[in-house]
Amino acid sequence: MSTAGRCSSRNGLKDLILRRRYDGSTLIGISAGAVQLGLGALTDAPQPKKFSLFGLAPFYVGAHEEDDEWWKPARAGEPFAVGVRGIGIPMGGGAIYRWTGTLEPIRRPLTEFLKEDDRVVERMLIPLEPGAEQGSSSKDHQ
């Protein structure tokens, strides 16, 4: 079978996904796939290092890390510029990020981390749908 027109490398696949997105396709990321759509991630090394991902959403994404208190998305912006965001998507939850820049939590609240000055501020983004878990909180990580 010919491979003409197919992606033969990881960079080729990334180029195809980016091209499809900018052509208007809807991309869906589940679990690690949602993380891939964000700016990047942190390694699991003792001294974590940041690495870049697709960057289709202007924030770092963590999935199912609530038991670790969202350590990775909360810390992704710490050594970096003010305004860097991290989003935690809990087990059973989801998010829709639209090209207009809106972020909509689905089924469960998202946890947002925003780098402000010398601290990371945490807040909950609550779904609007009826029957979703309710509650809101905000706290600082210093």
mmCIF file of N, CA and C in Angstrom:
data_model
loop_
_atom_site.group_PDB
_atom_site.id
_atom_site.type_symbol
_atom_site.label_atom_id
_atom_site.label_comp_id
_atom_site.label_asym_id
_atom_site.label_seq_id
_atom_site.Cartn_x
_atom_site.Cartn_y
_atom_site.Cartn_z
ATOM 1 N N MET A 1 0.837 -1.175 0.000
ATOM 2 C CA MET A 1 0.000 0.000 0.000
ATOM 3 C C MET A 1 0.884 1.241 0.000
ATOM 4 N N SER A 2 0.573 2.179 -0.820
ATOM 5 C CA SER A 2 1.340 3.411 -0.912
ATOM 6 C C SER A 2 1.088 4.299 0.296
ATOM 7 N N THR A 3 2.132 5.007 0.720
ATOM 8 C CA THR A 3 1.981 5.943 1.829
ATOM 9 C C THR A 3 1.810 7.374 1.327
ATOM 10 N N ALA A 4 1.644 7.553 0.039
ATOM 11 C CA ALA A 4 1.470 8.899 -0.501
ATOM 12 C C ALA A 4 0.240 9.543 0.116
ATOM 13 N N GLY A 5 0.400 10.773 0.532
ATOM 14 C CA GLY A 5 -0.724 11.501 1.127
ATOM 15 C C GLY A 5 -0.933 11.205 2.601
ATOM 16 N N ARG A 6 -0.159 10.282 3.157
ATOM 17 C CA ARG A 6 -0.274 9.971 4.572
ATOM 18 C C ARG A 6 0.880 10.604 5.332
ATOM 19 N N CYS A 7 0.742 10.665 6.642
ATOM 20 C CA CYS A 7 1.818 11.186 7.483
ATOM 21 C C CYS A 7 2.763 10.057 7.818
ATOM 22 N N SER A 8 4.034 10.236 7.534
ATOM 23 C CA SER A 8 4.984 9.171 7.782
ATOM 24 C C SER A 8 5.827 9.430 9.021
ATOM 25 N N SER A 9 5.625 10.552 9.692
ATOM 26 C CA SER A 9 6.397 10.848 10.891
ATOM 27 C C SER A 9 5.530 11.573 11.897
ATOM 28 N N ARG A 10 6.029 11.642 13.120
ATOM 29 C CA ARG A 10 5.299 12.346 14.171
ATOM 30 C C ARG A 10 5.119 13.819 13.810
ATOM 31 N N ASN A 11 6.150 14.455 13.243
ATOM 32 C CA ASN A 11 6.019 15.848 12.822
ATOM 33 C C ASN A 11 4.993 15.986 11.709
ATOM 34 N N GLY A 12 4.938 14.998 10.828
ATOM 35 C CA GLY A 12 3.936 15.014 9.773
ATOM 36 C C GLY A 12 2.535 14.931 10.334
ATOM 37 N N LEU A 13 2.356 14.097 11.357
ATOM 38 C CA LEU A 13 1.051 13.987 12.011
ATOM 39 C C LEU A 13 0.684 15.291 12.704
ATOM 40 N N LYS A 14 1.647 15.886 13.387
ATOM 41 C CA LYS A 14 1.396 17.172 14.044
ATOM 42 C C LYS A 14 1.005 18.219 13.004
ATOM 43 N N ASP A 15 1.719 18.266 11.894
ATOM 44 C CA ASP A 15 1.390 19.221 10.831
ATOM 45 C C ASP A 15 -0.020 18.983 10.296
ATOM 46 N N LEU A 16 -0.392 17.723 10.112
ATOM 47 C CA LEU A 16 -1.724 17.394 9.621
ATOM 48 C C LEU A 16 -2.804 17.852 10.608
ATOM 49 N N ILE A 17 -2.605 17.574 11.886
ATOM 50 C CA ILE A 17 -3.582 17.974 12.901
ATOM 51 C C ILE A 17 -3.717 19.493 12.944
ATOM 52 N N LEU A 18 -2.604 20.187 12.937
ATOM 53 C CA LEU A 18 -2.654 21.656 12.953
ATOM 54 C C LEU A 18 -3.339 22.202 11.706
ATOM 55 N N ARG A 19 -3.030 21.625 10.547
ATOM 56 C CA ARG A 19 -3.648 22.069 9.298
ATOM 57 C C ARG A 19 -5.159 21.833 9.345
ATOM 58 N N ARG A 20 -5.566 20.653 9.817
ATOM 59 C CA ARG A 20 -7.002 20.343 9.910
ATOM 60 C C ARG A 20 -7.706 21.313 10.857
ATOM 61 N N ARG A 21 -7.058 21.648 11.968
ATOM 62 C CA ARG A 21 -7.657 22.589 12.919
ATOM 63 C C ARG A 21 -7.865 23.954 12.272
ATOM 64 N N TYR A 22 -6.857 24.437 11.599
ATOM 65 C CA TYR A 22 -6.959 25.759 10.986
ATOM 66 C C TYR A 22 -7.829 25.756 9.736
ATOM 67 N N ASP A 23 -8.154 24.566 9.240
ATOM 68 C CA ASP A 23 -9.130 24.443 8.149
ATOM 69 C C ASP A 23 -10.555 24.397 8.683
ATOM 70 N N GLY A 24 -10.710 24.389 10.024
ATOM 71 C CA GLY A 24 -12.039 24.430 10.620
ATOM 72 C C GLY A 24 -12.519 23.148 11.263
ATOM 73 N N SER A 25 -11.693 22.116 11.290
ATOM 74 C CA SER A 25 -12.104 20.857 11.912
ATOM 75 C C SER A 25 -12.227 21.018 13.422
ATOM 76 N N THR A 26 -13.097 20.222 14.011
ATOM 77 C CA THR A 26 -13.223 20.159 15.460
ATOM 78 C C THR A 26 -12.292 19.068 15.957
ATOM 79 N N LEU A 27 -11.478 19.395 16.946
ATOM 80 C CA LEU A 27 -10.574 18.413 17.528
ATOM 81 C C LEU A 27 -11.089 18.028 18.904
ATOM 82 N N ILE A 28 -11.036 16.759 19.210
ATOM 83 C CA ILE A 28 -11.477 16.261 20.506
ATOM 84 C C ILE A 28 -10.310 15.536 21.139
ATOM 85 N N GLY A 29 -9.992 15.925 22.363
ATOM 86 C CA GLY A 29 -8.934 15.251 23.099
ATOM 87 C C GLY A 29 -9.516 14.632 24.353
ATOM 88 N N ILE A 30 -9.281 13.353 24.545
ATOM 89 C CA ILE A 30 -9.760 12.655 25.735
ATOM 90 C C ILE A 30 -8.547 12.258 26.560
ATOM 91 N N SER A 31 -8.564 12.610 27.843
ATOM 92 C CA SER A 31 -7.502 12.286 28.782
ATOM 93 C C SER A 31 -6.179 12.877 28.283
ATOM 94 N N ALA A 32 -5.199 12.039 27.981
ATOM 95 C CA ALA A 32 -3.910 12.547 27.514
ATOM 96 C C ALA A 32 -4.058 13.332 26.209
ATOM 97 N N GLY A 33 -5.083 13.007 25.422
ATOM 98 C CA GLY A 33 -5.337 13.754 24.187
ATOM 99 C C GLY A 33 -5.716 15.195 24.467
ATOM 100 N N ALA A 34 -6.436 15.440 25.562
ATOM 101 C CA ALA A 34 -6.771 16.812 25.950
ATOM 102 C C ALA A 34 -5.510 17.562 26.362
ATOM 103 N N VAL A 35 -4.628 16.883 27.070
ATOM 104 C CA VAL A 35 -3.361 17.482 27.479
ATOM 105 C C VAL A 35 -2.574 17.893 26.241
ATOM 106 N N GLN A 36 -2.573 17.042 25.215
ATOM 107 C CA GLN A 36 -1.827 17.307 23.978
ATOM 108 C C GLN A 36 -2.281 18.583 23.279
ATOM 109 N N LEU A 37 -3.539 18.968 23.450
ATOM 110 C CA LEU A 37 -4.052 20.154 22.766
ATOM 111 C C LEU A 37 -3.591 21.458 23.420
ATOM 112 N N GLY A 38 -3.068 21.379 24.641
ATOM 113 C CA GLY A 38 -2.610 22.562 25.364
ATOM 114 C C GLY A 38 -1.220 23.011 24.950
ATOM 115 N N LEU A 39 -0.697 23.976 25.713
ATOM 116 C CA LEU A 39 0.617 24.550 25.425
ATOM 117 C C LEU A 39 1.759 23.575 25.636
ATOM 118 N N GLY A 40 1.656 22.770 26.673
ATOM 119 C CA GLY A 40 2.746 21.862 26.989
ATOM 120 C C GLY A 40 2.434 21.091 28.244
ATOM 121 N N ALA A 41 3.456 20.462 28.792
ATOM 122 C CA ALA A 41 3.303 19.657 29.999
ATOM 123 C C ALA A 41 4.637 19.638 30.729
ATOM 124 N N LEU A 42 4.614 19.032 31.903
ATOM 125 C CA LEU A 42 5.826 18.838 32.679
ATOM 126 C C LEU A 42 6.162 17.359 32.704
ATOM 127 N N THR A 43 7.448 17.068 32.685
ATOM 128 C CA THR A 43 7.882 15.677 32.787
ATOM 129 C C THR A 43 7.666 15.170 34.212
ATOM 130 N N ASP A 44 7.768 13.866 34.404
ATOM 131 C CA ASP A 44 7.644 13.253 35.723
ATOM 132 C C ASP A 44 8.985 13.168 36.446
ATOM 133 N N ALA A 45 10.022 13.759 35.915
ATOM 134 C CA ALA A 45 11.354 13.697 36.511
ATOM 135 C C ALA A 45 11.381 14.383 37.882
ATOM 136 N N PRO A 46 12.349 14.032 38.745
ATOM 137 C CA PRO A 46 12.464 14.699 40.053
ATOM 138 C C PRO A 46 12.576 16.224 39.921
ATOM 139 N N GLN A 47 13.241 16.689 38.894
ATOM 140 C CA GLN A 47 13.296 18.116 38.561
ATOM 141 C C GLN A 47 12.537 18.292 37.249
ATOM 142 N N PRO A 48 11.193 18.434 37.317
ATOM 143 C CA PRO A 48 10.382 18.453 36.091
ATOM 144 C C PRO A 48 10.823 19.525 35.109
ATOM 145 N N LYS A 49 10.748 19.170 33.857
ATOM 146 C CA LYS A 49 11.058 20.103 32.774
ATOM 147 C C LYS A 49 9.818 20.263 31.919
ATOM 148 N N LYS A 50 9.656 21.448 31.374
ATOM 149 C CA LYS A 50 8.519 21.754 30.519
ATOM 150 C C LYS A 50 8.830 21.320 29.093
ATOM 151 N N PHE A 51 7.811 20.770 28.402
ATOM 152 C CA PHE A 51 7.963 20.491 26.982
ATOM 153 C C PHE A 51 6.706 20.957 26.257
ATOM 154 N N SER A 52 6.867 21.341 25.012
ATOM 155 C CA SER A 52 5.776 21.915 24.223
ATOM 156 C C SER A 52 4.913 20.838 23.592
ATOM 157 N N LEU A 53 3.631 21.170 23.435
ATOM 158 C CA LEU A 53 2.682 20.298 22.755
ATOM 159 C C LEU A 53 2.037 21.085 21.612
ATOM 160 N N PHE A 54 0.821 20.744 21.206
ATOM 161 C CA PHE A 54 0.196 21.384 20.039
ATOM 162 C C PHE A 54 -0.035 22.878 20.216
ATOM 163 N N GLY A 55 -0.359 23.322 21.408
ATOM 164 C CA GLY A 55 -0.578 24.749 21.639
ATOM 165 C C GLY A 55 -1.852 25.288 21.015
ATOM 166 N N LEU A 56 -2.842 24.432 20.783
ATOM 167 C CA LEU A 56 -4.107 24.887 20.199
ATOM 168 C C LEU A 56 -4.998 25.559 21.236
ATOM 169 N N ALA A 57 -4.782 25.276 22.498
ATOM 170 C CA ALA A 57 -5.451 25.981 23.593
ATOM 171 C C ALA A 57 -4.362 26.787 24.304
ATOM 172 N N PRO A 58 -4.641 28.029 24.677
ATOM 173 C CA PRO A 58 -3.600 28.903 25.232
ATOM 174 C C PRO A 58 -3.349 28.689 26.722
ATOM 175 N N PHE A 59 -3.282 27.423 27.147
ATOM 176 C CA PHE A 59 -3.037 27.102 28.548
ATOM 177 C C PHE A 59 -2.491 25.678 28.633
ATOM 178 N N TYR A 60 -1.950 25.355 29.790
ATOM 179 C CA TYR A 60 -1.495 23.998 30.080
ATOM 180 C C TYR A 60 -2.699 23.209 30.568
ATOM 181 N N VAL A 61 -2.773 21.930 30.230
ATOM 182 C CA VAL A 61 -3.916 21.103 30.600
ATOM 183 C C VAL A 61 -3.429 19.904 31.409
ATOM 184 N N GLY A 62 -4.135 19.636 32.489
ATOM 185 C CA GLY A 62 -3.912 18.425 33.273
ATOM 186 C C GLY A 62 -5.208 17.636 33.280
ATOM 187 N N ALA A 63 -5.118 16.324 33.219
ATOM 188 C CA ALA A 63 -6.317 15.488 33.217
ATOM 189 C C ALA A 63 -6.211 14.435 34.313
ATOM 190 N N HIS A 64 -7.271 14.310 35.103
ATOM 191 C CA HIS A 64 -7.380 13.281 36.147
ATOM 192 C C HIS A 64 -6.303 13.392 37.215
ATOM 193 N N GLU A 65 -5.839 14.574 37.523
ATOM 194 C CA GLU A 65 -4.761 14.742 38.509
ATOM 195 C C GLU A 65 -5.273 15.308 39.827
ATOM 196 N N GLU A 66 -6.580 15.203 40.079
ATOM 197 C CA GLU A 66 -7.133 15.793 41.291
ATOM 198 C C GLU A 66 -6.536 15.202 42.564
ATOM 199 N N ASP A 67 -6.170 13.927 42.564
ATOM 200 C CA ASP A 67 -5.571 13.312 43.752
ATOM 201 C C ASP A 67 -4.189 13.883 44.056
ATOM 202 N N ASP A 68 -3.531 14.437 43.060
ATOM 203 C CA ASP A 68 -2.230 15.100 43.246
ATOM 204 C C ASP A 68 -2.394 16.609 43.376
ATOM 205 N N GLU A 69 -3.622 17.055 43.638
ATOM 206 C CA GLU A 69 -3.950 18.480 43.771
ATOM 207 C C GLU A 69 -3.502 19.288 42.555
ATOM 208 N N TRP A 70 -3.633 18.697 41.382
ATOM 209 C CA TRP A 70 -3.315 19.367 40.112
ATOM 210 C C TRP A 70 -1.889 19.892 40.107
ATOM 211 N N TRP A 71 -0.971 19.092 40.615
ATOM 212 C CA TRP A 71 0.400 19.543 40.748
ATOM 213 C C TRP A 71 0.977 20.061 39.429
ATOM 214 N N LYS A 72 0.797 19.316 38.341
ATOM 215 C CA LYS A 72 1.424 19.721 37.071
ATOM 216 C C LYS A 72 0.805 20.985 36.472
ATOM 217 N N PRO A 73 -0.521 21.062 36.252
ATOM 218 C CA PRO A 73 -1.030 22.304 35.669
ATOM 219 C C PRO A 73 -0.872 23.506 36.598
ATOM 220 N N ALA A 74 -0.856 23.276 37.912
ATOM 221 C CA ALA A 74 -0.673 24.381 38.851
ATOM 222 C C ALA A 74 0.750 24.908 38.820
ATOM 223 N N ARG A 75 1.706 24.036 38.532
ATOM 224 C CA ARG A 75 3.113 24.427 38.572
ATOM 225 C C ARG A 75 3.679 24.788 37.206
ATOM 226 N N ALA A 76 2.966 24.499 36.147
ATOM 227 C CA ALA A 76 3.513 24.726 34.797
ATOM 228 C C ALA A 76 3.887 26.174 34.571
ATOM 229 N N GLY A 77 3.137 27.104 35.135
ATOM 230 C CA GLY A 77 3.416 28.517 34.909
ATOM 231 C C GLY A 77 4.336 29.149 35.914
ATOM 232 N N GLU A 78 4.647 28.470 37.026
ATOM 233 C CA GLU A 78 5.386 29.108 38.109
ATOM 234 C C GLU A 78 6.674 29.803 37.686
ATOM 235 N N PRO A 79 7.571 29.139 36.975
ATOM 236 C CA PRO A 79 8.814 29.838 36.653
ATOM 237 C C PRO A 79 8.709 30.720 35.407
ATOM 238 N N PHE A 80 7.508 30.881 34.890
ATOM 239 C CA PHE A 80 7.348 31.564 33.622
ATOM 240 C C PHE A 80 6.610 32.885 33.769
ATOM 241 N N ALA A 81 6.133 33.403 32.701
ATOM 242 C CA ALA A 81 5.554 34.741 32.637
ATOM 243 C C ALA A 81 4.211 34.856 33.353
ATOM 244 N N VAL A 82 3.953 36.049 33.845
ATOM 245 C CA VAL A 82 2.650 36.378 34.419
ATOM 246 C C VAL A 82 1.593 36.182 33.336
ATOM 247 N N GLY A 83 0.447 35.652 33.707
ATOM 248 C CA GLY A 83 -0.635 35.431 32.763
ATOM 249 C C GLY A 83 -0.713 34.005 32.246
ATOM 250 N N VAL A 84 0.293 33.162 32.555
ATOM 251 C CA VAL A 84 0.268 31.771 32.120
ATOM 252 C C VAL A 84 -0.834 31.052 32.897
ATOM 253 N N ARG A 85 -1.638 30.246 32.178
ATOM 254 C CA ARG A 85 -2.752 29.522 32.787
ATOM 255 C C ARG A 85 -2.555 28.031 32.691
ATOM 256 N N GLY A 86 -3.098 27.344 33.693
ATOM 257 C CA GLY A 86 -3.205 25.890 33.683
ATOM 258 C C GLY A 86 -4.652 25.528 33.962
ATOM 259 N N ILE A 87 -5.144 24.474 33.337
ATOM 260 C CA ILE A 87 -6.522 24.015 33.521
ATOM 261 C C ILE A 87 -6.481 22.547 33.925
ATOM 262 N N GLY A 88 -7.168 22.220 35.025
ATOM 263 C CA GLY A 88 -7.289 20.834 35.466
ATOM 264 C C GLY A 88 -8.667 20.296 35.112
ATOM 265 N N ILE A 89 -8.701 19.196 34.362
ATOM 266 C CA ILE A 89 -9.962 18.547 33.980
ATOM 267 C C ILE A 89 -10.103 17.291 34.837
ATOM 268 N N PRO A 90 -11.121 17.246 35.716
ATOM 269 C CA PRO A 90 -11.256 16.098 36.622
ATOM 270 C C PRO A 90 -11.822 14.868 35.920
ATOM 271 N N MET A 91 -11.650 13.724 36.557
ATOM 272 C CA MET A 91 -12.234 12.474 36.078
ATOM 273 C C MET A 91 -13.742 12.677 35.928
ATOM 274 N N GLY A 92 -14.292 12.292 34.798
ATOM 275 C CA GLY A 92 -15.723 12.442 34.542
ATOM 276 C C GLY A 92 -16.114 13.815 34.040
ATOM 277 N N GLY A 93 -15.176 14.728 33.960
ATOM 278 C CA GLY A 93 -15.445 16.086 33.476
ATOM 279 C C GLY A 93 -14.887 16.284 32.086
ATOM 280 N N GLY A 94 -15.110 17.447 31.561
ATOM 281 C CA GLY A 94 -14.601 17.784 30.244
ATOM 282 C C GLY A 94 -14.598 19.289 30.059
ATOM 283 N N ALA A 95 -14.134 19.707 28.923
ATOM 284 C CA ALA A 95 -14.064 21.127 28.607
ATOM 285 C C ALA A 95 -14.199 21.310 27.105
ATOM 286 N N ILE A 96 -14.834 22.400 26.747
ATOM 287 C CA ILE A 96 -14.891 22.801 25.341
ATOM 288 C C ILE A 96 -14.166 24.133 25.246
ATOM 289 N N TYR A 97 -13.130 24.178 24.408
ATOM 290 C CA TYR A 97 -12.434 25.430 24.130
ATOM 291 C C TYR A 97 -12.781 25.824 22.703
ATOM 292 N N ARG A 98 -13.409 26.957 22.559
ATOM 293 C CA ARG A 98 -13.844 27.416 21.241
ATOM 294 C C ARG A 98 -12.843 28.399 20.643
ATOM 295 N N TRP A 99 -12.850 28.496 19.335
ATOM 296 C CA TRP A 99 -11.931 29.396 18.638
ATOM 297 C C TRP A 99 -12.160 30.839 19.047
ATOM 298 N N THR A 100 -13.314 31.146 19.653
ATOM 299 C CA THR A 100 -13.600 32.507 20.135
ATOM 300 C C THR A 100 -12.858 32.820 21.425
ATOM 301 N N GLY A 101 -12.228 31.796 22.023
ATOM 302 C CA GLY A 101 -11.482 31.988 23.258
ATOM 303 C C GLY A 101 -12.258 31.621 24.510
ATOM 304 N N THR A 102 -13.471 31.117 24.361
ATOM 305 C CA THR A 102 -14.243 30.726 25.540
ATOM 306 C C THR A 102 -13.897 29.297 25.952
ATOM 307 N N LEU A 103 -13.940 29.068 27.248
ATOM 308 C CA LEU A 103 -13.677 27.756 27.819
ATOM 309 C C LEU A 103 -14.902 27.363 28.636
ATOM 310 N N GLU A 104 -15.524 26.256 28.278
ATOM 311 C CA GLU A 104 -16.747 25.813 28.941
ATOM 312 C C GLU A 104 -16.521 24.487 29.663
ATOM 313 N N PRO A 105 -16.699 24.473 30.990
ATOM 314 C CA PRO A 105 -16.611 23.212 31.726
ATOM 315 C C PRO A 105 -17.805 22.316 31.400
ATOM 316 N N ILE A 106 -17.590 21.015 31.324
ATOM 317 C CA ILE A 106 -18.639 20.035 31.046
ATOM 318 C C ILE A 106 -18.692 19.039 32.203
ATOM 319 N N ARG A 107 -19.888 18.849 32.759
ATOM 320 C CA ARG A 107 -20.219 17.881 33.810
ATOM 321 C C ARG A 107 -19.608 18.158 35.169
ATOM 322 N N ARG A 108 -18.362 18.567 35.265
ATOM 323 C CA ARG A 108 -17.707 18.814 36.548
ATOM 324 C C ARG A 108 -16.923 20.125 36.462
ATOM 325 N N PRO A 109 -16.712 20.775 37.608
ATOM 326 C CA PRO A 109 -15.925 22.015 37.590
ATOM 327 C C PRO A 109 -14.490 21.770 37.129
ATOM 328 N N LEU A 110 -13.966 22.723 36.408
ATOM 329 C CA LEU A 110 -12.552 22.733 36.046
ATOM 330 C C LEU A 110 -11.813 23.531 37.118
ATOM 331 N N THR A 111 -10.549 23.232 37.304
ATOM 332 C CA THR A 111 -9.717 24.030 38.195
ATOM 333 C C THR A 111 -8.778 24.842 37.323
ATOM 334 N N GLU A 112 -8.810 26.156 37.499
ATOM 335 C CA GLU A 112 -7.953 27.052 36.715
ATOM 336 C C GLU A 112 -6.850 27.596 37.611
ATOM 337 N N PHE A 113 -5.642 27.648 37.061
ATOM 338 C CA PHE A 113 -4.491 28.221 37.750
ATOM 339 C C PHE A 113 -3.978 29.356 36.877
ATOM 340 N N LEU A 114 -3.791 30.518 37.486
ATOM 341 C CA LEU A 114 -3.337 31.683 36.738
ATOM 342 C C LEU A 114 -2.149 32.308 37.449
ATOM 343 N N LYS A 115 -1.066 32.492 36.725
ATOM 344 C CA LYS A 115 0.133 33.127 37.278
ATOM 345 C C LYS A 115 -0.111 34.630 37.357
ATOM 346 N N GLU A 116 -0.098 35.157 38.595
ATOM 347 C CA GLU A 116 -0.260 36.596 38.842
ATOM 348 C C GLU A 116 0.902 37.057 39.710
ATOM 349 N N ASP A 117 1.671 38.006 39.225
ATOM 350 C CA ASP A 117 2.821 38.519 39.971
ATOM 351 C C ASP A 117 3.696 37.364 40.454
ATOM 352 N N ASP A 118 3.836 37.201 41.785
ATOM 353 C CA ASP A 118 4.720 36.158 42.325
ATOM 354 C C ASP A 118 3.951 34.963 42.875
ATOM 355 N N ARG A 119 2.720 34.773 42.462
ATOM 356 C CA ARG A 119 1.896 33.677 42.986
ATOM 357 C C ARG A 119 1.045 33.061 41.887
ATOM 358 N N VAL A 120 0.529 31.886 42.168
ATOM 359 C CA VAL A 120 -0.408 31.222 41.274
ATOM 360 C C VAL A 120 -1.757 31.195 41.975
ATOM 361 N N VAL A 121 -2.773 31.784 41.348
ATOM 362 C CA VAL A 121 -4.118 31.844 41.907
ATOM 363 C C VAL A 121 -4.941 30.701 41.325
ATOM 364 N N GLU A 122 -5.686 30.026 42.198
ATOM 365 C CA GLU A 122 -6.525 28.902 41.799
ATOM 366 C C GLU A 122 -7.987 29.296 41.930
ATOM 367 N N ARG A 123 -8.793 28.913 40.929
ATOM 368 C CA ARG A 123 -10.233 29.119 41.038
ATOM 369 C C ARG A 123 -10.959 28.024 40.270
ATOM 370 N N MET A 124 -12.219 27.854 40.622
ATOM 371 C CA MET A 124 -13.054 26.837 39.994
ATOM 372 C C MET A 124 -13.862 27.472 38.868
ATOM 373 N N LEU A 125 -13.991 26.763 37.754
ATOM 374 C CA LEU A 125 -14.852 27.164 36.649
ATOM 375 C C LEU A 125 -16.012 26.180 36.649
ATOM 376 N N ILE A 126 -17.208 26.675 36.926
ATOM 377 C CA ILE A 126 -18.374 25.841 37.173
ATOM 378 C C ILE A 126 -19.184 25.639 35.892
ATOM 379 N N PRO A 127 -19.594 24.385 35.606
ATOM 380 C CA PRO A 127 -20.443 24.137 34.430
ATOM 381 C C PRO A 127 -21.803 24.806 34.587
ATOM 382 N N LEU A 128 -22.388 25.188 33.485
ATOM 383 C CA LEU A 128 -23.697 25.833 33.494
ATOM 384 C C LEU A 128 -24.838 24.840 33.364
ATOM 385 N N GLU A 129 -24.549 23.615 32.976
ATOM 386 C CA GLU A 129 -25.614 22.649 32.727
ATOM 387 C C GLU A 129 -26.306 22.232 34.027
ATOM 388 N N PRO A 130 -27.605 22.010 33.984
ATOM 389 C CA PRO A 130 -28.334 21.557 35.172
ATOM 390 C C PRO A 130 -27.818 20.197 35.640
ATOM 391 N N GLY A 131 -27.756 20.017 36.959
ATOM 392 C CA GLY A 131 -27.343 18.737 37.515
ATOM 393 C C GLY A 131 -25.842 18.570 37.649
ATOM 394 N N ALA A 132 -25.071 19.529 37.184
ATOM 395 C CA ALA A 132 -23.619 19.429 37.319
ATOM 396 C C ALA A 132 -23.242 19.729 38.768
ATOM 397 N N GLU A 133 -22.080 19.248 39.189
ATOM 398 C CA GLU A 133 -21.613 19.539 40.539
ATOM 399 C C GLU A 133 -21.501 21.040 40.713
ATOM 400 N N GLN A 134 -21.896 21.538 41.858
ATOM 401 C CA GLN A 134 -21.865 22.972 42.125
ATOM 402 C C GLN A 134 -20.803 23.290 43.166
ATOM 403 N N GLY A 135 -20.483 24.553 43.271
ATOM 404 C CA GLY A 135 -19.524 25.016 44.258
ATOM 405 C C GLY A 135 -18.477 25.880 43.581
ATOM 406 N N SER A 136 -17.895 26.759 44.356
ATOM 407 C CA SER A 136 -16.878 27.642 43.818
ATOM 408 C C SER A 136 -15.880 27.961 44.924
ATOM 409 N N SER A 137 -14.642 28.029 44.571
ATOM 410 C CA SER A 137 -13.648 28.429 45.555
ATOM 411 C C SER A 137 -12.467 29.058 44.834
ATOM 412 N N SER A 138 -11.689 29.767 45.609
ATOM 413 C CA SER A 138 -10.490 30.392 45.071
ATOM 414 C C SER A 138 -9.431 30.377 46.150
ATOM 415 N N LYS A 139 -8.186 30.063 45.798
ATOM 416 C CA LYS A 139 -7.108 30.125 46.770
ATOM 417 C C LYS A 139 -5.807 30.419 46.055
ATOM 418 N N ASP A 140 -4.861 30.944 46.816
ATOM 419 C CA ASP A 140 -3.547 31.293 46.281
ATOM 420 C C ASP A 140 -2.542 30.201 46.597
ATOM 421 N N HIS A 141 -1.602 29.964 45.667
ATOM 422 C CA HIS A 141 -0.469 29.083 45.882
ATOM 423 C C HIS A 141 0.759 29.972 45.870
ATOM 424 N N GLN A 142 1.496 30.006 46.938
ATOM 425 C CA GLN A 142 2.668 30.879 46.954
ATOM 426 C C GLN A 142 3.942 30.106 47.104
#
